Every structure is written in C-alpha cells, then in structure tokens.
Backbone as a printed PyTorch tensor [residue, N CA C, xyz], in Angstrom:
tensor([[[ 24.0370,  13.8950,  24.1660],
         [ 22.7230,  13.5690,  24.4330],
         [ 21.9680,  13.4400,  23.2780]],

        [[ 21.6940,  12.2280,  22.8480],
         [ 20.9970,  12.0540,  21.4300],
         [ 19.1640,  12.2240,  21.5000]],

        [[ 18.7760,  12.9440,  20.6420],
         [ 17.2710,  13.1180,  20.6160],
         [ 16.5530,  11.7770,  20.2780]],

        [[ 15.5790,  11.5220,  20.7970],
         [ 14.7030,  10.3390,  20.8100],
         [ 13.5160,  10.9050,  19.9830]],

        [[ 12.7860,  10.2380,  18.8230],
         [ 11.9380,  10.4730,  17.9710],
         [ 10.7640,  10.5610,  18.8460]],

        [[ 10.4900,  10.0050,  19.9670],
         [  9.4620,  10.0470,  20.8450],
         [  9.1910,  10.8150,  21.6610]],

        [[ 10.4070,  11.8880,  22.1740],
         [ 10.1950,  12.8260,  22.7520],
         [ 10.7500,  14.0240,  22.3710]],

        [[ 10.5280,  14.6540,  20.9180],
         [ 11.2960,  15.4660,  20.2870],
         [ 11.2570,  16.9960,  21.2400]],

        [[ 10.4100,  17.4960,  22.0960],
         [ 10.3820,  18.3770,  23.1820],
         [ 11.7270,  18.7010,  23.6890]],

        [[ 11.5580,  17.7310,  24.7260],
         [ 12.6170,  17.8770,  26.1650],
         [ 14.0740,  18.1490,  25.6990]],

        [[ 14.2510,  16.8530,  24.1430],
         [ 15.6400,  17.4380,  24.0280],
         [ 16.3470,  17.8630,  22.7650]],

        [[ 15.1320,  18.6090,  21.7870],
         [ 15.7940,  19.4770,  21.0170],
         [ 15.3990,  20.7650,  21.0540]],

        [[ 14.2560,  21.1130,  22.1510],
         [ 13.7740,  22.2330,  22.3310],
         [ 12.6470,  22.6590,  20.7820]],

        [[ 11.7810,  21.3890,  20.2580],
         [ 10.8140,  21.4040,  19.7160],
         [  9.7130,  21.0390,  20.1580]],

        [[  8.4690,  21.7480,  20.2210],
         [  7.4530,  20.9070,  20.6460],
         [  6.9290,  19.5750,  20.0180]],

        [[  6.2980,  18.6400,  20.3550],
         [  5.8160,  17.6720,  19.8070],
         [  4.6540,  17.7730,  18.7940]],

        [[  3.9210,  19.1090,  18.7320],
         [  3.1280,  19.4220,  17.6500],
         [  4.3830,  19.6300,  16.3940]],

        [[  5.1250,  20.6660,  16.6020],
         [  5.9130,  21.1620,  15.5610],
         [  6.5250,  19.8430,  15.1070]],

        [[  7.2130,  19.0010,  16.0020],
         [  7.9620,  17.7130,  15.2480],
         [  6.8000,  16.9710,  14.2660]],

        [[  5.8750,  16.7060,  14.9370],
         [  4.8660,  16.0440,  13.7610],
         [  4.6480,  16.8180,  12.5240]],

        [[  4.6130,  17.9710,  12.6640],
         [  4.3570,  18.7140,  11.4180],
         [  5.6530,  18.9060,  10.2890]],

        [[  6.8450,  18.8340,  10.9620],
         [  8.0640,  18.7870,  10.1300],
         [  7.9860,  17.1490,   9.8170]],

        [[  7.6990,  16.5940,  10.7060],
         [  7.6010,  15.1410,   9.9840],
         [  6.6940,  14.6770,   8.7420]],

        [[  5.6050,  15.4530,   9.0290],
         [  4.6560,  15.0190,   7.9790],
         [  5.0030,  15.8950,   6.5760]],

        [[  5.4840,  17.2400,   6.8990],
         [  6.0170,  17.9920,   5.6330],
         [  7.1070,  17.0590,   5.1570]],

        [[  8.1830,  16.3000,   5.3320],
         [  9.2540,  15.7780,   5.1650],
         [  8.5330,  15.0160,   4.2440]],

        [[  7.5880,  13.8960,   4.8320],
         [  6.7320,  12.8100,   4.0480],
         [  6.3450,  13.4020,   2.9200]],

        [[  5.3470,  14.3110,   2.8850],
         [  4.6150,  15.1860,   1.9240],
         [  6.2080,  15.6210,   0.7950]],

        [[  6.8350,  15.7570,   1.2050],
         [  8.1770,  16.0720,   0.0360],
         [  8.5560,  14.6570,  -0.8230]],

        [[  8.6040,  13.6420,   0.1190],
         [  9.2770,  12.4130,  -0.4000],
         [  7.9630,  11.8600,  -1.2810]],

        [[  7.0240,  11.7940,  -0.9170],
         [  5.6800,  11.3360,  -1.8220],
         [  5.6510,  12.3840,  -3.0820]],

        [[  6.1420,  13.4090,  -2.6050],
         [  5.3150,  14.1470,  -4.2300],
         [  6.4490,  13.7660,  -5.3400]],

        [[  7.7380,  13.2760,  -4.8550],
         [  8.7620,  12.5450,  -5.4020],
         [  8.5140,  11.2640,  -6.3980]],

        [[  7.7050,  10.5300,  -5.6340],
         [  7.6190,   8.7560,  -5.8280],
         [  6.7240,   8.9290,  -7.1810]],

        [[  7.3160,   7.9660,  -8.2580],
         [  6.7250,   7.9190,  -9.3700],
         [  5.5250,   7.0570,  -9.2810]],

        [[  4.6050,   7.2800, -10.1350],
         [  3.2090,   6.6900, -10.1970],
         [  3.1820,   5.2960, -10.3590]],

        [[  2.3510,   4.6720, -10.4140],
         [  2.3420,   3.4230, -10.9650],
         [  2.3280,   3.2600, -12.3710]],

        [[  2.0780,   4.0390, -13.1840],
         [  2.4650,   3.7200, -14.5330],
         [  4.0010,   4.1320, -14.9610]],

        [[  4.5580,   4.9910, -14.4990],
         [  5.9830,   4.8610, -14.5020],
         [  6.5100,   4.4070, -13.9450]],

        [[  6.0650,   3.5850, -13.0360],
         [  6.8930,   2.1570, -12.4530],
         [  6.8490,   0.9190, -13.6330]],

        [[  5.6460,   0.9810, -14.0970],
         [  5.6620,  -0.2450, -14.8070],
         [  6.3870,  -0.1770, -16.0690]],

        [[  6.3030,   1.4080, -16.6340],
         [  6.9790,   1.5780, -17.9790],
         [  8.5490,   1.2780, -17.6120]],

        [[  9.0630,   1.7060, -16.8450],
         [ 10.5670,   1.4030, -16.3850],
         [ 10.7160,  -0.1670, -16.1580]],

        [[  9.7840,  -1.0390, -15.5300],
         [  9.8490,  -2.5550, -15.3550],
         [  9.8350,  -3.0390, -16.4780]],

        [[  9.0890,  -2.5290, -17.9600],
         [  9.3180,  -3.0020, -19.0730],
         [ 10.5160,  -2.5130, -19.7760]],

        [[ 10.9130,  -1.5210, -19.6510],
         [ 12.3580,  -0.8810, -19.9230],
         [ 13.7020,  -1.9930, -19.3710]],

        [[ 13.2180,  -1.8920, -18.5720],
         [ 14.6050,  -2.7790, -17.5500],
         [ 14.3680,  -4.3270, -17.8570]],

        [[ 13.0720,  -4.8120, -18.5820],
         [ 13.4360,  -6.2880, -18.9020],
         [ 13.0840,  -7.2510, -17.9620]],

        [[ 12.0910,  -6.6950, -16.8860],
         [ 11.7400,  -7.3660, -15.7730],
         [ 10.8750,  -8.7280, -16.2840]],

        [[ 10.7900,  -9.7080, -15.7760],
         [  9.7900, -10.9150, -16.0880],
         [  8.5300, -10.7830, -15.9090]],

        [[  8.5690, -10.3050, -14.4430],
         [  6.8340,  -9.9570, -13.8170],
         [  7.1820,  -9.1460, -12.6200]],

        [[  5.9950,  -8.4010, -12.1770],
         [  6.1530,  -7.6120, -10.8220],
         [  5.5020,  -8.3960,  -9.8760]],

        [[  5.3290,  -8.0220,  -8.7080],
         [  4.8540,  -9.0360,  -7.6910],
         [  3.6030,  -7.7390,  -7.0780]],

        [[  2.3890,  -8.1090,  -6.8740],
         [  1.2790,  -7.2260,  -6.3310],
         [  0.6950,  -8.0520,  -4.7700]],

        [[  0.9030,  -7.3860,  -4.0220],
         [  0.2940,  -7.8980,  -2.6950],
         [ -0.1380,  -6.8960,  -1.7020]],

        [[ -0.9590,  -7.2450,  -0.6640],
         [ -1.7260,  -6.3620,   0.2110],
         [ -1.5440,  -6.3510,   1.5370]],

        [[ -1.2970,  -5.8030,   2.2140],
         [ -0.9630,  -5.8040,   3.9250],
         [ -1.6280,  -4.8610,   4.4340]],

        [[ -1.5560,  -5.1940,   5.8150],
         [ -2.3120,  -4.4090,   6.9610],
         [ -1.2420,  -3.5150,   7.3200]],

        [[ -1.3140,  -2.2500,   7.9300],
         [ -1.0050,  -1.5350,   8.4630],
         [ -1.3420,  -1.2780,   9.9230]],

        [[ -1.2620,  -1.9750,  10.7930],
         [ -1.7160,  -1.7490,  12.2030],
         [ -1.6480,  -0.5510,  12.7840]],

        [[ -2.5310,   0.3550,  13.6150],
         [ -2.3980,   1.2070,  13.8260],
         [ -3.6050,   1.3200,  15.2130]],

        [[ -3.6880,   2.0940,  16.2010],
         [ -4.5200,   2.5190,  17.2170],
         [ -5.3570,   3.9980,  17.0240]],

        [[ -5.0090,   4.5750,  16.1710],
         [ -5.3990,   6.0110,  16.0420],
         [ -6.4400,   6.5420,  14.7580]],

        [[ -7.0570,   5.3850,  14.8340],
         [ -8.1660,   5.7800,  13.5730],
         [ -9.4720,   5.4760,  14.0150]],

        [[-10.4380,   6.1110,  13.2480],
         [-11.7790,   5.8610,  14.0550],
         [-12.7870,   6.0500,  12.7730]],

        [[-13.7600,   5.5010,  12.3610],
         [-14.7210,   5.8690,  11.3780],
         [-15.9950,   4.6250,  11.6740]],

        [[-17.2010,   4.8270,  11.1540],
         [-18.0640,   3.8550,  11.1280],
         [-18.6530,   3.8390,   9.9310]],

        [[-18.7160,   2.2630,   9.2510],
         [-19.3060,   1.6200,   8.3270],
         [-20.6490,   1.8270,   8.3210]],

        [[-21.4990,   1.8520,   7.1140],
         [-23.3230,   1.9480,   6.9140],
         [-23.6620,   0.6460,   7.7040]],

        [[-22.7970,  -0.3210,   8.1040],
         [-23.8950,  -1.2020,   9.2530],
         [-23.3690,  -1.1250,  10.4390]],

        [[-22.5930,   0.1260,  10.8460],
         [-22.3920,   0.3110,  12.1610],
         [-20.8030,  -0.4170,  12.7360]],

        [[-20.5350,  -1.0380,  11.6930],
         [-19.1180,  -1.8840,  12.4590],
         [-18.0690,  -0.4420,  12.0980]],

        [[-16.7240,  -0.8860,  12.7080],
         [-15.7730,   0.2270,  12.7690],
         [-15.0610,   0.1080,  11.3030]],

        [[-14.9920,   1.2630,  10.8920],
         [-14.3440,   1.3340,   9.2530],
         [-12.8840,   0.7450,   9.3050]],

        [[-12.0640,   1.0080,  10.3490],
         [-10.6550,   0.7540,  10.2570],
         [-10.4090,  -0.4970,  10.7580]],

        [[-11.6020,  -1.2450,  11.2120],
         [-11.0430,  -2.5500,  12.0150],
         [-11.0700,  -3.7850,  10.7640]],

        [[-10.2260,  -4.3300,  10.8070],
         [-10.1980,  -5.8780,  10.1350],
         [-10.4770,  -7.1790,  10.9840]],

        [[-11.7850,  -7.5990,  10.4260],
         [-12.1590,  -8.7390,  11.2290],
         [-10.8220,  -9.9200,  10.5800]],

        [[-10.3910, -10.0700,   9.5090],
         [ -9.7370, -10.8190,   9.4430],
         [ -8.2170, -10.9920,   9.8750]],

        [[ -7.8940,  -9.5940,  10.3780],
         [ -6.4090,  -9.7970,  11.2930],
         [ -6.7220,  -9.2520,  12.5170]],

        [[ -8.1510,  -8.9740,  13.0760],
         [ -8.8130,  -8.5620,  14.4550],
         [ -8.0470,  -7.5310,  14.9200]],

        [[ -7.5730,  -6.7150,  14.5910],
         [ -6.7220,  -5.3120,  14.4400],
         [ -7.3750,  -4.1080,  13.6710]],

        [[ -7.1250,  -3.0180,  14.2900],
         [ -7.2540,  -1.6300,  13.4650],
         [ -5.9720,  -1.2880,  12.6470]],

        [[ -6.4630,  -0.8620,  11.4480],
         [ -5.4130,  -0.6670,  10.6710],
         [ -5.7360,  -0.1970,   9.3690]],

        [[ -4.8170,  -0.2040,   8.2700],
         [ -5.2870,   0.4090,   6.9740],
         [ -4.7250,  -0.8150,   5.8900]],

        [[ -5.3380,  -0.4510,   4.5770],
         [ -5.0270,  -1.6530,   4.0570],
         [ -4.1420,  -0.5860,   2.7100]],

        [[ -2.7630,  -1.4890,   2.6390],
         [ -2.0210,  -1.0120,   1.2350],
         [ -1.5990,  -1.7570,   0.3080]],

        [[ -1.3140,  -1.7440,  -0.6670],
         [ -1.1370,  -2.7520,  -1.9040],
         [  0.2150,  -2.0130,  -2.0970]],

        [[  0.9240,  -3.1870,  -2.3630],
         [  2.4520,  -3.0420,  -2.6450],
         [  2.9030,  -3.7610,  -4.0060]],

        [[  3.4970,  -2.8330,  -4.8490],
         [  3.9190,  -3.6160,  -5.8080],
         [  5.5650,  -4.0620,  -5.7120]],

        [[  6.2760,  -5.1970,  -6.2260],
         [  7.7160,  -5.4700,  -5.9250],
         [  8.1830,  -6.1720,  -7.4380]],

        [[  9.4720,  -5.7150,  -7.8450],
         [ 10.5820,  -6.3330,  -8.4930],
         [ 10.0530,  -7.8610,  -7.9170]],

        [[ 10.8730,  -8.6400,  -9.1550],
         [ 11.0210, -10.1380,  -8.9230],
         [ 11.8300, -10.5670,  -7.9340]],

        [[ 12.6390,  -9.7620,  -7.4190],
         [ 13.6500,  -9.9310,  -6.0860],
         [ 13.0920,  -9.2130,  -4.7310]],

        [[ 11.8950,  -8.7100,  -4.7660],
         [ 11.5920,  -8.2600,  -3.8390],
         [ 11.6470,  -6.9010,  -3.6110]],

        [[ 12.3220,  -6.0790,  -4.1620],
         [ 12.5690,  -4.4480,  -4.2440],
         [ 11.5780,  -4.0010,  -4.0850]],

        [[ 11.0640,  -3.3520,  -3.2920],
         [  9.4580,  -2.3340,  -3.6280],
         [  9.9030,  -1.2840,  -4.3940]],

        [[  8.8690,  -1.2060,  -4.9830],
         [  8.7060,  -0.3850,  -6.3400],
         [  7.4770,   0.5650,  -6.3020]],

        [[  6.3500,   0.4830,  -5.5040],
         [  5.3380,   1.1230,  -5.4730],
         [  4.3270,   0.7990,  -4.2760]],

        [[  3.8200,   1.8470,  -3.8680],
         [  2.9730,   1.6390,  -2.4470],
         [  1.7210,   2.6890,  -2.8460]],

        [[  0.3740,   1.9160,  -2.3750],
         [ -0.7670,   2.5300,  -2.8550],
         [ -0.7960,   3.5420,  -1.6830]],

        [[ -1.9330,   4.2810,  -1.9570],
         [ -2.9190,   5.1240,  -0.4980],
         [ -3.1880,   4.1960,   0.1240]],

        [[ -3.8660,   4.7250,   1.2660],
         [ -4.3960,   3.5100,   2.2190],
         [ -5.7430,   3.7440,   2.2980]],

        [[ -6.3460,   2.6600,   2.3900],
         [ -7.6830,   2.5170,   2.2450],
         [ -7.9190,   1.8170,   3.7690]],

        [[ -9.1480,   2.0210,   4.1630],
         [ -9.5070,   1.3440,   5.7280],
         [ -9.3890,  -0.1980,   5.7460]],

        [[ -8.7370,  -0.7740,   6.4470],
         [ -8.6930,  -2.3640,   6.4270],
         [ -9.9880,  -3.1070,   6.3800]],

        [[-10.8610,  -3.0070,   6.9360],
         [-12.2990,  -3.3280,   6.2020],
         [-12.6380,  -3.4690,   4.8560]],

        [[-11.6360,  -2.7590,   3.9000],
         [-11.6640,  -2.9250,   2.5090],
         [-10.5360,  -4.2150,   2.3580]],

        [[-11.0700,  -5.1460,   1.4870],
         [-10.6530,  -6.0160,   1.4150],
         [ -9.4620,  -5.9600,   0.3920]],

        [[ -7.9980,  -6.9110,   0.3130],
         [ -7.3280,  -6.7320,  -0.9400],
         [ -7.4530,  -6.6430,  -2.1010]],

        [[ -8.3910,  -7.5620,  -2.6830],
         [ -9.1980,  -7.3100,  -3.8350],
         [ -9.5840,  -6.3390,  -4.1350]],

        [[-10.3040,  -5.7440,  -3.4080],
         [-11.0100,  -4.0770,  -3.8000],
         [-10.3110,  -3.0840,  -3.4260]],

        [[ -9.3010,  -3.2960,  -2.7450],
         [ -7.9020,  -2.2870,  -2.6710],
         [ -7.3150,  -2.1620,  -3.9690]],

        [[ -7.2020,  -3.5780,  -4.2980],
         [ -6.2880,  -3.8260,  -5.8870],
         [ -6.9910,  -3.1880,  -6.6610]],

        [[ -8.3700,  -3.4850,  -6.8930],
         [ -9.4060,  -2.9500,  -7.8260],
         [ -9.1960,  -1.3580,  -7.9490]],

        [[ -9.0980,  -0.7610,  -6.6520],
         [ -9.0900,   0.5540,  -6.6800],
         [ -7.8440,   1.3560,  -7.5290]],

        [[ -6.9870,   0.6830,  -7.0090],
         [ -5.3490,   1.4050,  -7.0050],
         [ -4.3580,   0.6400,  -7.9530]],

        [[ -4.6560,  -0.1070,  -8.5490],
         [ -3.6610,  -1.2740,  -9.2130],
         [ -4.0440,  -1.8060, -10.6190]],

        [[ -5.2650,  -2.3460, -10.5750],
         [ -5.6860,  -3.5960, -11.4280],
         [ -5.5880,  -3.1390, -13.0200]],

        [[ -6.5360,  -1.7480, -12.8660],
         [ -6.3200,  -1.1490, -14.5510],
         [ -5.2000,  -1.3860, -15.1480]],

        [[ -4.0660,  -0.3820, -14.3130],
         [ -2.6850,  -0.3440, -14.7000],
         [ -1.8830,  -1.7010, -15.0880]],

        [[ -2.3640,  -2.7510, -14.3810],
         [ -1.8180,  -4.1670, -14.3820],
         [ -2.1640,  -4.7180, -15.1380]],

        [[ -3.4290,  -4.9380, -15.7480],
         [ -4.0640,  -5.2590, -17.1390],
         [ -3.0730,  -5.0490, -17.9050]],

        [[ -3.0700,  -3.5360, -18.1690],
         [ -2.5330,  -3.1610, -19.4630],
         [ -1.0130,  -3.4950, -19.4690]],

        [[ -0.2670,  -3.4040, -18.4350],
         [  0.9300,  -4.0960, -18.4520],
         [  0.8530,  -5.5720, -18.8980]],

        [[  0.2680,  -6.2390, -18.5330],
         [  0.0800,  -7.6230, -18.7010],
         [ -0.1560,  -7.9380, -20.0450]],

        [[ -1.1970,  -7.2370, -20.5550],
         [ -1.4340,  -7.2870, -22.3850],
         [  0.2270,  -6.7140, -22.6330]],

        [[  0.9780,  -5.8190, -22.3110],
         [  2.2630,  -5.6930, -22.8430],
         [  3.4210,  -6.1910, -22.6270]],

        [[  2.9050,  -7.2840, -21.9150],
         [  4.2310,  -8.3110, -21.6080],
         [  4.8660,  -8.3990, -20.4740]],

        [[  4.0630,  -7.6140, -19.2880],
         [  4.6220,  -7.7370, -18.1510],
         [  3.4650,  -8.2680, -17.0080]],

        [[  3.7430,  -9.4410, -16.9030],
         [  2.5450, -10.0090, -16.0460],
         [  2.8210,  -9.5460, -14.6560]],

        [[  1.5860, -10.0060, -13.6080],
         [  1.7220,  -9.5790, -12.1730],
         [  1.6410, -10.9810, -11.8130]],

        [[  2.2660, -11.3120, -10.7860],
         [  2.2790, -12.2560,  -9.7260],
         [  1.3350, -11.9910,  -8.5630]],

        [[  0.1590, -12.3800,  -8.1960],
         [ -0.0980, -12.0110,  -7.1820],
         [ -1.4160, -12.9990,  -6.5330]],

        [[ -1.6700, -12.9230,  -5.3310],
         [ -2.8360, -14.0490,  -4.7780],
         [ -4.1420, -13.3740,  -4.9550]],

        [[ -5.0760, -14.2700,  -4.5140],
         [ -6.1680, -13.9330,  -4.7130],
         [ -7.1830, -13.4000,  -3.5070]],

        [[ -6.1680, -12.7340,  -2.7550],
         [ -6.7730, -12.6740,  -0.9920],
         [ -7.1600, -13.6310,  -0.5630]],

        [[ -6.1790, -14.8650,  -0.5260],
         [ -6.0550, -15.7290,   0.4410],
         [ -6.9240, -17.0130,   0.1250]],

        [[ -7.6950, -16.6310,  -1.2040],
         [ -8.5220, -18.0390,  -1.4330],
         [ -8.2870, -18.8740,  -2.4930]],

        [[ -6.6840, -18.6440,  -3.2090],
         [ -6.2970, -19.6000,  -4.1620],
         [ -4.8140, -19.4510,  -4.1190]],

        [[ -4.3380, -20.8300,  -5.1020],
         [ -3.0300, -20.4470,  -5.3000],
         [ -2.3980, -19.0880,  -5.9600]],

        [[ -1.0750, -18.7230,  -6.2710],
         [ -0.7420, -17.9920,  -7.0520],
         [ -0.7060, -18.4340,  -8.3440]],

        [[ -0.7940, -17.3900,  -9.3620],
         [ -0.8530, -17.6050, -10.6750],
         [ -0.1640, -16.4870, -11.3840]],

        [[  0.8750, -16.7480, -12.1940],
         [  1.6420, -15.8940, -13.0630],
         [  1.2290, -15.2040, -14.3680]],

        [[  0.4100, -16.2230, -15.3340],
         [  0.3830, -16.2620, -16.4900],
         [ -0.8310, -14.8780, -16.8580]],

        [[ -1.8610, -15.1010, -16.0010],
         [ -2.5710, -13.7260, -16.0510],
         [ -2.8090, -13.1960, -14.4690]],

        [[ -3.6850, -11.8280, -14.5420],
         [ -3.4340, -11.3290, -13.3720],
         [ -5.2350, -11.7050, -12.9810]],

        [[ -4.8130, -12.2990, -11.8470],
         [ -6.3560, -12.9180, -11.2940],
         [ -6.9480, -12.0840, -10.1590]],

        [[ -8.2530, -11.7610, -10.0330],
         [ -8.8510, -11.0280,  -8.9120],
         [ -9.4460, -11.4120,  -7.8580]],

        [[-10.0450, -12.5800,  -8.1830],
         [-10.5800, -13.1030,  -7.0030],
         [-12.1540, -13.0690,  -7.0160]],

        [[-12.6420, -12.4900,  -8.4010],
         [-13.9900, -12.1750,  -8.1310],
         [-14.9100, -13.5220,  -8.2150]]])
C-alpha cells in the first residue's frame, strides 16, 4: 500500500504534525541552496541569454489571515477574488524557471512586489546588457528595450 501525502499518519506511522515538520525542513534545505537573484542574473549574462522574463502570480490559499490598515483582509486579492500570496517569477527566454521571490500578501500589486524583490537588480542587469521582458501589471503591452514599472 502506497502512502498518500494527505494522510501521512495512518499509512506511514508518522503523525500529521511530524509530516508537516519534515516537509518544511526539506523545503528549508532546498531553499538554502537556491541562488539569489544577483547570482541568477550573473549566470544569465555568462550564458549569453538575450533577455529574462519577469512576471507575478497569485498562489491561492485558504489558510492565511491578516488585516490591512483599512480593515480589508491582507491576503485577499480584489483582482483575483481569492485569498493568496503574490510571488514574482523570473524565467529564461524559453520559459525555464530561474528564480522565485518571497511571497507578499496578494493585496500587494505585482508592481509593488517587483519593486521590493526584483527591480533594483533587474535595472542593473539591463544596464549591463541583459534586458527584462515584463508586463506593467496588466496596464499596457509588453516592452523589451527597457524595464517598465507601470508607475
């Protein structure tokens, strides 16, 4: 009988709490080995990539809580009508994942999250010859020559 990730205790003898602890320990080990954005961009330049792609996405969840100053739920996205977190994603020209940011509440716009996690490094990379293809948070067409922030 194979173990199911949703029921670790009954089939493996591991409690649900221990299963989640092991899961998060494993994620922490993998995350500690992940390169930071500057290392990723340096590698992209060394490998001769023509550009990188930046986009943000909602990771939906039902297990977050928090309140903004105005009383609205911190983790609720009016745009997506769902609870979740906003993560910025950097990819190679062929779509290969290169880097993922930390999560921000999805009440944080893509542009704001990009400013927090990615734009300073991407501006430098663009000045060094590695432009970024990015949308402006759904407000305009894509642009390759310069990194547009939507402000």
